[in-house]
Amino acid sequence: MKKKLIFSAAVIGALGLSNVAMAAQANPFASVPKDHWAYSAVEKLVQDGLVDGYGDSDFRGEKAITRYEMAELVAKAMSNVDKADDANKASLDRLSKEYSSELDNMGVRLKKVEDKMSSFKWYGDARFRYYENKDNKIKDTNDGHTSKASQFEERVRLGIYAEPGKNLSINGRIKYENQINVKNGWGGNNQNFNSWDNSYRDQGAFRLDKFSLDWDHANTKVSLGRVELNLGQGLLWWENQIDGIYATHKFGNNVTASAGWGDMAAEGWQDSNMGAFMANVDVTTSAATHVTLAHLKTNGTLKNHSTEYQNKWVDVGGTWTQIPVLTDVWTDQAYAFDQYALGFNSQISKKVNLIAEYVKNNAESADQNHGYWTRLTYGNQVWSQAKTWKVYAEYMSLGNAAIDSKYWGHRLNVAGGNGYNGDGDKGWGIGASYMLASNTNLELTYYKMQPYDSGKSGFSKYDDIAYAAVTVSF
């Protein structure tokens, strides 16, 4: 009998101590109030496809859930942090602090399983695209073109990711892309040979797209190697690479600053190396909106390649004769960028998003050194969910020296002009994106563009620009 009393007392005492401990921290099984900020934050993560197994209709914040259930949703989103934009990363940071106790408890239970798993991962994507008047080469003037310029493009990218040590990761990717059935608009159909580098458009080669060693600790990340990065909302640089170093630091929950230096030729289009300094500041002003200030500065000149016929002495049957010979010519081209871009991204409602950005290139004093771009999107496309979609409309007005319209480091669907210090771009476009299946996307776009200053350029519009693309990720 005494043993039973002693055992009962011990149990009661343990429960009492447990209750005291529970009182010192939030009860993981207590309901989160419906007006708590976490509901809207997690709902945004669900809408953006960061919470595996959930769709927009599965979570709308209409039913109160426990702290533990909320932490489970946060944990799912944290596992997809690589897919998150800066606003969602800020939300995840705030949510992880709010539910740190519950997440720590889940981490303890999962640690043994995670320790047995390799950090090595494969990933990739493939795209097939048809493009008309891709680089704004064809205008409405009588310049000799006889048809529309068009081409088919094929691209495959294969990446690897691994964590070789604490706070260290490696992210690499190789890329293959080519062009087929190229029509230049001046009667040249199915052109395949590139005279300037003696290559064939339909026989592209694999190249190193990116390969970086990343050190990530606390609120600081440093990347070294061929680094992929974004600046602002995308008018300066977007999902392209530099060979160099780039560092990012988070100041609290709302401010992220980054800066670095590298060779822009890593993106694969420049004919020669081009060093540049890049920097970005991202400020989260609310759960739905973040504001960015971006900067890009180049070193001023670039080697430009062209071909022309030059008279050269040639031995013709024992007689030296001057005849025109097609010759490679390399010249220094003005390529001065000292750009600043101010923009914002705002999720106005569940299905409405607005992006806008203004850019100015201080390296040029001309009246066409600035411009802006804006995109309004409606829909709720989730990349991992079939039959989800979005549509968007864009307007832009970009002077001929505002952005890089030759090498296309920006995120626009059009070149933004017809070359540096060319004619610029002004006009509107529409697009529709539909998930044919999970991770399989169809996108259609159409643009009506004209030069920034028709009077100065001497023509009123470019030929229409359009593309259709199917992209599969894995």
Coordinates of C-alpha atoms in Angstrom, one line a residue:
M1 CA 0.0 0.0 0.0
K2 CA 2.8 2.4 0.9
K3 CA 4.5 1.6 -2.4
K4 CA 1.3 2.6 -4.3
L5 CA 1.0 5.8 -2.3
I6 CA 4.6 6.7 -3.0
F7 CA 4.2 5.9 -6.7
S8 CA 1.0 8.0 -6.9
A9 CA 2.7 10.9 -5.2
A10 CA 5.6 10.7 -7.6
V11 CA 3.3 10.8 -10.6
I12 CA 1.3 13.7 -9.2
G13 CA 4.5 15.5 -8.4
A14 CA 5.9 14.9 -11.9
L15 CA 2.6 16.1 -13.5
G16 CA 2.7 19.2 -11.3
L17 CA 6.3 20.0 -12.3
S18 CA 5.3 19.3 -16.0
N19 CA 2.5 21.8 -15.7
V20 CA 4.8 24.4 -14.2
A21 CA 7.2 23.9 -17.1
M22 CA 4.4 24.1 -19.6
A23 CA 3.3 27.4 -18.0
A24 CA 6.7 28.8 -18.7
Q25 CA 6.3 28.4 -22.4
A26 CA 3.5 28.5 -25.0
N27 CA 1.3 25.4 -24.9
P28 CA 2.0 23.6 -28.3
F29 CA -1.6 22.3 -28.3
A30 CA -3.3 25.7 -27.7
S31 CA -5.2 27.2 -30.6
V32 CA -3.6 30.1 -32.4
P33 CA -6.1 33.0 -32.4
K34 CA -7.8 33.5 -35.8
D35 CA -6.6 37.1 -36.0
H36 CA -2.9 36.1 -35.5
W37 CA -0.5 37.4 -38.1
A38 CA 0.8 33.9 -38.7
Y39 CA -2.3 32.8 -40.6
S40 CA -1.8 35.4 -43.4
A41 CA 1.9 34.6 -43.5
V42 CA 1.5 30.9 -43.9
E43 CA -1.4 31.3 -46.4
K44 CA 1.1 33.3 -48.6
L45 CA 3.6 30.4 -48.3
V46 CA 0.9 28.0 -49.4
Q47 CA -0.1 30.2 -52.3
D48 CA 3.5 30.3 -53.5
G49 CA 3.8 26.5 -53.4
L50 CA 6.3 26.3 -50.5
V51 CA 4.1 24.0 -48.4
D52 CA 4.2 20.6 -49.9
G53 CA 0.9 18.8 -50.1
Y54 CA -1.2 21.9 -49.6
G55 CA -3.1 24.1 -52.1
D56 CA -4.8 27.4 -51.8
S57 CA -8.1 25.8 -51.1
D58 CA -6.6 23.6 -48.3
F59 CA -5.5 26.5 -46.1
R60 CA -7.3 29.9 -45.9
G61 CA -7.0 30.7 -42.2
E62 CA -10.7 30.2 -41.7
K63 CA -10.3 27.5 -39.0
A64 CA -8.2 27.9 -35.8
I65 CA -5.3 25.4 -35.6
T66 CA -2.9 24.6 -32.8
R67 CA 0.6 26.0 -32.4
Y68 CA 2.0 22.5 -33.2
E69 CA -0.1 22.3 -36.4
M70 CA 1.1 25.8 -37.4
A71 CA 4.7 24.8 -36.7
E72 CA 4.3 21.7 -39.0
L73 CA 3.2 24.0 -41.9
V74 CA 6.2 26.3 -41.2
A75 CA 8.6 23.2 -41.2
K76 CA 7.2 22.1 -44.6
A77 CA 7.8 25.6 -46.0
M78 CA 11.3 25.8 -44.5
S79 CA 12.2 22.6 -46.4
N80 CA 11.6 24.6 -49.6
V81 CA 13.4 27.7 -48.6
D82 CA 15.5 27.6 -51.8
K83 CA 12.3 28.3 -53.8
A84 CA 11.3 31.3 -51.6
D85 CA 11.6 34.9 -52.7
D86 CA 13.0 37.5 -50.3
A87 CA 9.5 38.4 -48.9
N88 CA 8.8 34.7 -48.1
K89 CA 12.2 34.2 -46.6
A90 CA 11.5 37.1 -44.3
S91 CA 8.2 35.6 -43.3
L92 CA 9.8 32.2 -42.7
D93 CA 12.4 33.9 -40.5
R94 CA 9.7 35.5 -38.4
L95 CA 7.6 32.4 -38.2
S96 CA 10.6 30.2 -37.2
K97 CA 11.2 32.5 -34.2
E98 CA 7.5 32.5 -33.2
Y99 CA 7.3 28.7 -33.2
S100 CA 10.9 28.0 -32.2
S101 CA 10.0 25.7 -29.3
E102 CA 7.7 23.5 -31.5
L103 CA 10.2 23.4 -34.3
D104 CA 13.0 22.5 -31.9
N105 CA 10.9 19.6 -30.6
M106 CA 10.2 18.3 -34.1
G107 CA 13.9 18.7 -35.0
V108 CA 14.9 16.5 -32.1
R109 CA 12.6 13.7 -33.3
L110 CA 13.8 14.1 -36.9
K111 CA 17.5 14.5 -36.3
K112 CA 18.3 10.7 -36.3
V113 CA 16.5 10.3 -39.6
E114 CA 18.2 13.3 -41.1
D115 CA 21.6 12.2 -40.0
K116 CA 21.2 9.0 -42.1
M117 CA 20.3 10.9 -45.2
S118 CA 22.8 12.3 -47.7
S119 CA 22.6 16.0 -48.5
F120 CA 23.4 15.4 -52.2
K121 CA 20.6 16.2 -54.6
W122 CA 20.0 16.3 -58.3
Y123 CA 17.7 18.9 -59.9
G124 CA 17.1 20.3 -63.4
D125 CA 14.8 21.6 -66.0
A126 CA 14.2 21.4 -69.8
R127 CA 12.6 24.0 -72.1
F128 CA 11.5 24.1 -75.7
R129 CA 10.6 27.5 -77.0
Y130 CA 9.5 29.2 -80.2
Y131 CA 10.4 32.9 -80.5
E132 CA 9.5 35.6 -83.0
N133 CA 11.6 38.8 -83.4
K134 CA 13.5 37.9 -80.2
D135 CA 16.1 40.7 -80.3
N136 CA 14.0 43.5 -81.9
K137 CA 16.0 43.1 -85.1
I138 CA 13.0 43.6 -87.4
K139 CA 11.3 47.0 -87.7
D140 CA 8.5 48.4 -89.7
T141 CA 10.8 50.3 -92.1
N142 CA 11.8 49.3 -95.6
D143 CA 15.2 48.0 -94.5
G144 CA 15.2 45.0 -96.8
H145 CA 13.7 42.3 -94.6
T146 CA 11.3 40.0 -96.4
S147 CA 9.8 37.9 -93.6
K148 CA 9.4 37.6 -89.8
A149 CA 12.5 36.7 -87.8
S150 CA 11.9 33.5 -85.8
Q151 CA 13.7 30.6 -84.2
F152 CA 13.2 27.5 -82.1
E153 CA 15.3 27.0 -79.0
E154 CA 16.1 24.0 -76.9
R155 CA 17.6 24.1 -73.4
V156 CA 18.5 21.5 -70.8
R157 CA 20.0 22.3 -67.3
L158 CA 21.2 19.7 -64.8
G159 CA 22.2 20.8 -61.3
I160 CA 23.7 19.3 -58.1
Y161 CA 23.5 20.4 -54.5
A162 CA 25.4 19.1 -51.5
E163 CA 26.3 20.2 -48.0
P164 CA 29.9 19.0 -47.4
G165 CA 30.2 20.5 -44.0
K166 CA 28.5 22.6 -41.3
N167 CA 27.3 25.9 -42.8
L168 CA 28.8 24.9 -46.2
S169 CA 27.0 24.0 -49.4
I170 CA 27.9 23.5 -53.1
N171 CA 25.5 24.5 -55.8
G172 CA 26.4 23.6 -59.4
R173 CA 24.7 23.4 -62.8
I174 CA 25.6 22.6 -66.4
K175 CA 23.5 23.9 -69.3
Y176 CA 23.0 22.9 -72.9
E177 CA 21.1 25.2 -75.3
N178 CA 20.8 25.6 -79.1
Q179 CA 18.8 27.2 -81.9
I180 CA 17.1 25.5 -84.8
N181 CA 15.2 26.6 -87.9
V182 CA 16.5 30.1 -87.5
K183 CA 15.0 32.7 -89.9
N184 CA 16.7 36.1 -89.9
G185 CA 14.0 38.1 -91.6
W186 CA 16.1 39.0 -94.6
G187 CA 15.6 35.8 -96.6
G188 CA 18.0 33.6 -94.7
N189 CA 16.0 30.6 -93.7
N190 CA 17.1 27.6 -91.6
Q191 CA 20.5 29.3 -91.0
N192 CA 22.7 27.0 -88.9
F193 CA 26.3 28.2 -89.3
N194 CA 27.8 30.9 -87.0
S195 CA 30.6 32.4 -89.0
W196 CA 32.1 34.4 -86.2
D197 CA 33.0 31.3 -84.1
N198 CA 32.7 28.5 -86.7
S199 CA 30.0 26.7 -84.8
Y200 CA 26.6 25.3 -85.6
R201 CA 23.5 26.6 -83.9
D202 CA 21.9 23.2 -83.6
Q203 CA 25.0 21.6 -82.1
G204 CA 25.4 23.6 -78.9
A205 CA 27.8 22.5 -76.2
F206 CA 27.4 21.9 -72.5
R207 CA 28.8 24.7 -70.4
L208 CA 29.3 25.4 -66.7
D209 CA 26.2 27.5 -65.9
K210 CA 26.9 28.0 -62.2
F211 CA 29.1 26.5 -59.5
S212 CA 29.4 28.2 -56.1
L213 CA 30.7 27.4 -52.7
D214 CA 28.3 29.0 -50.2
W215 CA 29.0 29.7 -46.5
D216 CA 25.8 30.4 -44.6
H217 CA 25.9 31.1 -40.8
A218 CA 23.4 33.0 -38.6
N219 CA 22.4 36.0 -40.8
T220 CA 25.3 36.1 -43.2
K221 CA 25.9 34.2 -46.5
V222 CA 29.0 34.4 -48.6
S223 CA 29.1 32.8 -52.1
L224 CA 32.3 32.3 -54.1
G225 CA 32.7 31.0 -57.6
R226 CA 30.2 31.2 -60.5
V227 CA 27.4 32.7 -58.5
E228 CA 23.8 33.1 -59.6
L229 CA 22.1 36.2 -58.2
N230 CA 19.2 38.7 -58.6
L231 CA 19.2 42.4 -58.2
G232 CA 16.1 44.4 -57.3
Q233 CA 13.0 43.4 -59.3
G234 CA 15.1 42.4 -62.3
L235 CA 15.8 45.3 -64.7
L236 CA 19.5 45.2 -63.9
W237 CA 20.3 41.5 -63.4
W238 CA 18.1 38.4 -62.8
E239 CA 18.9 34.7 -62.5
N240 CA 22.2 35.2 -64.2
Q241 CA 25.8 34.5 -63.1
I242 CA 29.0 36.3 -62.2
D243 CA 32.5 34.8 -61.7
G244 CA 33.4 36.3 -58.3
I245 CA 32.2 36.8 -54.8
Y246 CA 28.9 37.9 -53.3
A247 CA 27.9 38.4 -49.7
T248 CA 24.5 38.8 -48.1
H249 CA 23.5 39.9 -44.5
K250 CA 20.1 40.1 -42.8
F251 CA 19.6 43.0 -40.4
G252 CA 16.8 41.8 -38.2
N253 CA 13.6 40.6 -39.8
N254 CA 13.0 43.2 -42.4
V255 CA 16.2 44.3 -44.1
T256 CA 18.6 42.3 -46.3
A257 CA 21.7 43.9 -47.9
S258 CA 24.1 42.3 -50.3
A259 CA 27.1 43.2 -52.4
G260 CA 29.8 41.7 -54.5
W261 CA 32.1 41.8 -57.5
G262 CA 32.5 39.6 -60.5
D263 CA 32.9 39.0 -64.2
M264 CA 29.5 39.4 -66.0
A265 CA 30.8 37.2 -69.0
A266 CA 30.0 34.2 -66.8
E267 CA 26.4 34.4 -68.1
G268 CA 27.8 33.3 -71.4
W269 CA 27.0 35.9 -74.0
Q270 CA 29.7 38.6 -73.8
D271 CA 32.6 38.3 -76.3
S272 CA 35.1 39.4 -73.6
N273 CA 35.4 39.7 -69.9
M274 CA 33.4 42.5 -68.1
G275 CA 34.0 43.1 -64.4
A276 CA 31.2 44.7 -62.4
F277 CA 30.3 45.7 -58.9
M278 CA 26.7 44.8 -57.8
A279 CA 24.7 45.6 -54.7
N280 CA 21.2 45.2 -53.4
V281 CA 19.0 46.3 -50.5
D282 CA 15.6 44.6 -49.8
V283 CA 13.3 46.0 -47.2
T284 CA 10.1 44.2 -46.1
T285 CA 7.6 46.9 -45.4
S286 CA 4.7 44.5 -44.7
A287 CA 3.8 40.8 -45.0
A288 CA 2.8 41.6 -48.6
T289 CA 5.3 44.2 -49.8
H290 CA 9.0 44.6 -50.1
V291 CA 11.0 47.5 -51.6
T292 CA 14.3 47.1 -53.3
L293 CA 17.2 49.4 -54.3
A294 CA 19.8 47.8 -56.6
H295 CA 23.1 49.0 -58.1
L296 CA 25.3 47.7 -61.0
K297 CA 28.5 49.3 -62.2
T298 CA 30.7 48.1 -65.1
N299 CA 34.2 49.0 -66.1
G300 CA 33.2 50.9 -69.2
T301 CA 34.2 49.1 -72.5
L302 CA 33.7 45.8 -74.2
K303 CA 35.3 44.1 -77.2
N304 CA 32.6 43.9 -79.9
H305 CA 32.8 41.3 -82.7
S306 CA 31.6 41.9 -86.3
T307 CA 32.5 40.8 -89.8
E308 CA 33.2 42.9 -92.9
Y309 CA 34.7 42.6 -96.3
Q310 CA 38.2 44.0 -96.5
N311 CA 40.5 44.1 -99.5
K312 CA 43.4 41.8 -99.0
W313 CA 46.3 40.6 -101.2
V314 CA 45.7 37.0 -102.3
D315 CA 47.8 34.8 -104.5
V316 CA 45.6 33.9 -107.5
G317 CA 47.4 31.5 -109.9
G318 CA 50.8 33.0 -109.2
T319 CA 49.5 36.6 -109.4
W320 CA 49.0 38.7 -106.2
T321 CA 45.6 40.3 -106.5
Q322 CA 43.5 42.5 -104.1
I323 CA 40.1 40.9 -103.5
P324 CA 37.4 41.5 -100.8
V325 CA 37.7 38.9 -98.0
L326 CA 35.2 38.4 -95.2
T327 CA 37.2 39.3 -92.1
D328 CA 36.6 39.2 -88.3
V329 CA 36.8 42.6 -86.8
W330 CA 37.1 43.4 -83.0
T331 CA 36.5 46.9 -81.8
D332 CA 36.1 48.7 -78.5
Q333 CA 32.4 49.3 -77.8
A334 CA 31.0 51.7 -75.3
Y335 CA 29.4 49.6 -72.5
A336 CA 29.2 51.9 -69.6
F337 CA 26.7 51.1 -66.8
D338 CA 26.4 52.8 -63.5
Q339 CA 22.8 51.8 -62.9
Y340 CA 20.5 52.4 -59.9
A341 CA 17.1 50.8 -59.7
L342 CA 14.3 51.4 -57.2
G343 CA 11.3 49.0 -57.2
F344 CA 8.8 47.1 -55.2
N345 CA 6.8 43.8 -55.3
S346 CA 3.4 43.8 -53.6
Q347 CA 0.9 41.0 -53.2
I348 CA -2.2 43.1 -53.3
S349 CA -4.6 40.2 -52.7
K350 CA -4.6 36.4 -52.8
K351 CA -4.5 36.5 -56.6
V352 CA -3.2 40.0 -57.5
N353 CA 0.5 40.9 -57.6
L354 CA 2.1 44.1 -58.7
I355 CA 5.8 44.6 -59.6
A356 CA 7.3 47.9 -60.7
E357 CA 10.9 49.2 -61.1
Y358 CA 12.5 52.5 -62.2
V359 CA 16.1 52.5 -63.5
K360 CA 18.6 55.2 -64.3
N361 CA 22.1 54.7 -65.8
N362 CA 24.3 57.5 -64.5
A363 CA 27.2 56.5 -66.8
E364 CA 25.2 58.1 -69.7
S365 CA 24.2 61.8 -69.8
A366 CA 21.8 61.3 -72.7
D367 CA 18.1 61.8 -72.4
Q368 CA 17.6 58.0 -72.8
N369 CA 19.5 56.9 -69.8
H370 CA 16.4 55.9 -67.7
G371 CA 13.2 54.1 -67.9
Y372 CA 10.7 51.9 -66.0
W373 CA 8.8 48.6 -66.2
T374 CA 5.7 47.3 -64.4
R375 CA 3.9 44.0 -64.4
L376 CA 0.4 43.2 -63.0
T377 CA -0.4 39.5 -62.4
Y378 CA -3.7 37.8 -61.7
G379 CA -4.0 34.2 -60.7
N380 CA -2.6 31.6 -58.3
Q381 CA -0.1 29.5 -60.2
V382 CA 1.6 26.8 -58.0
W383 CA 4.5 25.1 -59.9
S384 CA 3.9 21.8 -58.2
Q385 CA 0.1 21.7 -58.9
A386 CA -1.5 20.9 -62.2
K387 CA -4.2 23.2 -63.7
T388 CA -3.1 26.2 -61.7
W389 CA -2.5 29.4 -63.7
K390 CA -1.8 33.1 -63.9
V391 CA -2.1 35.9 -66.5
Y392 CA -0.2 39.1 -66.6
A393 CA 0.1 42.4 -68.4
E394 CA 3.2 44.6 -68.7
Y395 CA 4.1 48.1 -69.7
M396 CA 7.6 49.4 -70.1
S397 CA 9.4 52.6 -71.3
L398 CA 13.2 52.1 -71.5
G399 CA 15.7 54.5 -73.1
N400 CA 18.4 53.1 -75.3
A401 CA 21.0 53.3 -72.4
A402 CA 18.8 52.4 -69.5
I403 CA 19.4 48.6 -69.4
D404 CA 21.5 46.0 -71.2
S405 CA 19.4 45.2 -74.3
K406 CA 22.2 43.4 -76.1
Y407 CA 23.3 40.8 -73.6
W408 CA 20.0 40.5 -71.8
G409 CA 21.0 40.1 -68.2
H410 CA 17.6 41.3 -67.0
R411 CA 14.3 39.4 -66.4
L412 CA 12.2 40.9 -69.2
N413 CA 10.6 38.7 -71.8
V414 CA 11.8 41.1 -74.5
A415 CA 15.2 42.6 -75.1
G416 CA 14.3 46.1 -73.9
G417 CA 15.7 47.6 -77.1
N418 CA 17.9 46.6 -80.1
G419 CA 21.3 47.1 -78.6
Y420 CA 23.2 49.4 -76.3
N421 CA 22.6 53.0 -77.4
G422 CA 20.3 51.7 -80.1
D423 CA 16.6 52.7 -80.1
G424 CA 15.3 51.6 -76.7
D425 CA 11.9 50.0 -76.1
K426 CA 8.4 51.3 -75.3
G427 CA 5.1 49.4 -75.3
W428 CA 3.0 46.7 -73.7
G429 CA 2.7 43.0 -73.5
I430 CA 0.5 40.2 -72.2
G431 CA 1.3 36.7 -71.0
A432 CA -0.5 33.5 -69.8
S433 CA 1.1 30.7 -67.8
Y434 CA -0.6 27.3 -67.2
M435 CA 0.5 24.2 -65.4
L436 CA -0.2 21.3 -67.8
A437 CA 0.9 18.9 -65.0
S438 CA 2.9 19.1 -61.8
N439 CA 6.2 20.9 -62.7
T440 CA 5.2 21.1 -66.4
N441 CA 4.4 24.6 -67.6
L442 CA 3.1 26.2 -70.8
E443 CA 3.7 30.0 -71.3
L444 CA 2.4 32.2 -74.1
T445 CA 3.4 35.9 -74.6
Y446 CA 2.7 38.7 -77.0
Y447 CA 4.3 42.2 -77.2
K448 CA 3.7 45.4 -79.2
M449 CA 6.8 47.5 -79.0
Q450 CA 8.1 50.7 -80.5
P451 CA 11.3 52.8 -80.1
Y452 CA 11.7 55.0 -77.0
D453 CA 11.8 58.1 -79.3
S454 CA 10.3 57.4 -82.7
G455 CA 11.3 60.8 -84.0
K456 CA 14.9 60.3 -83.2
S457 CA 15.0 56.6 -84.3
G458 CA 13.3 57.2 -87.7
F459 CA 10.8 54.4 -87.4
S460 CA 7.5 54.0 -85.6
K461 CA 7.5 50.4 -84.3
Y462 CA 9.2 47.0 -84.1
D463 CA 7.6 43.9 -85.6
D464 CA 5.5 42.1 -83.0
I465 CA 7.3 39.9 -80.5
A466 CA 5.9 36.7 -79.2
Y467 CA 6.9 33.3 -77.8
A468 CA 5.5 30.0 -76.7
A469 CA 7.4 27.8 -74.3
V470 CA 7.0 24.5 -72.5
T471 CA 9.2 24.0 -69.4
V472 CA 9.6 20.9 -67.3
S473 CA 11.4 20.9 -64.0
F474 CA 12.6 17.9 -62.0

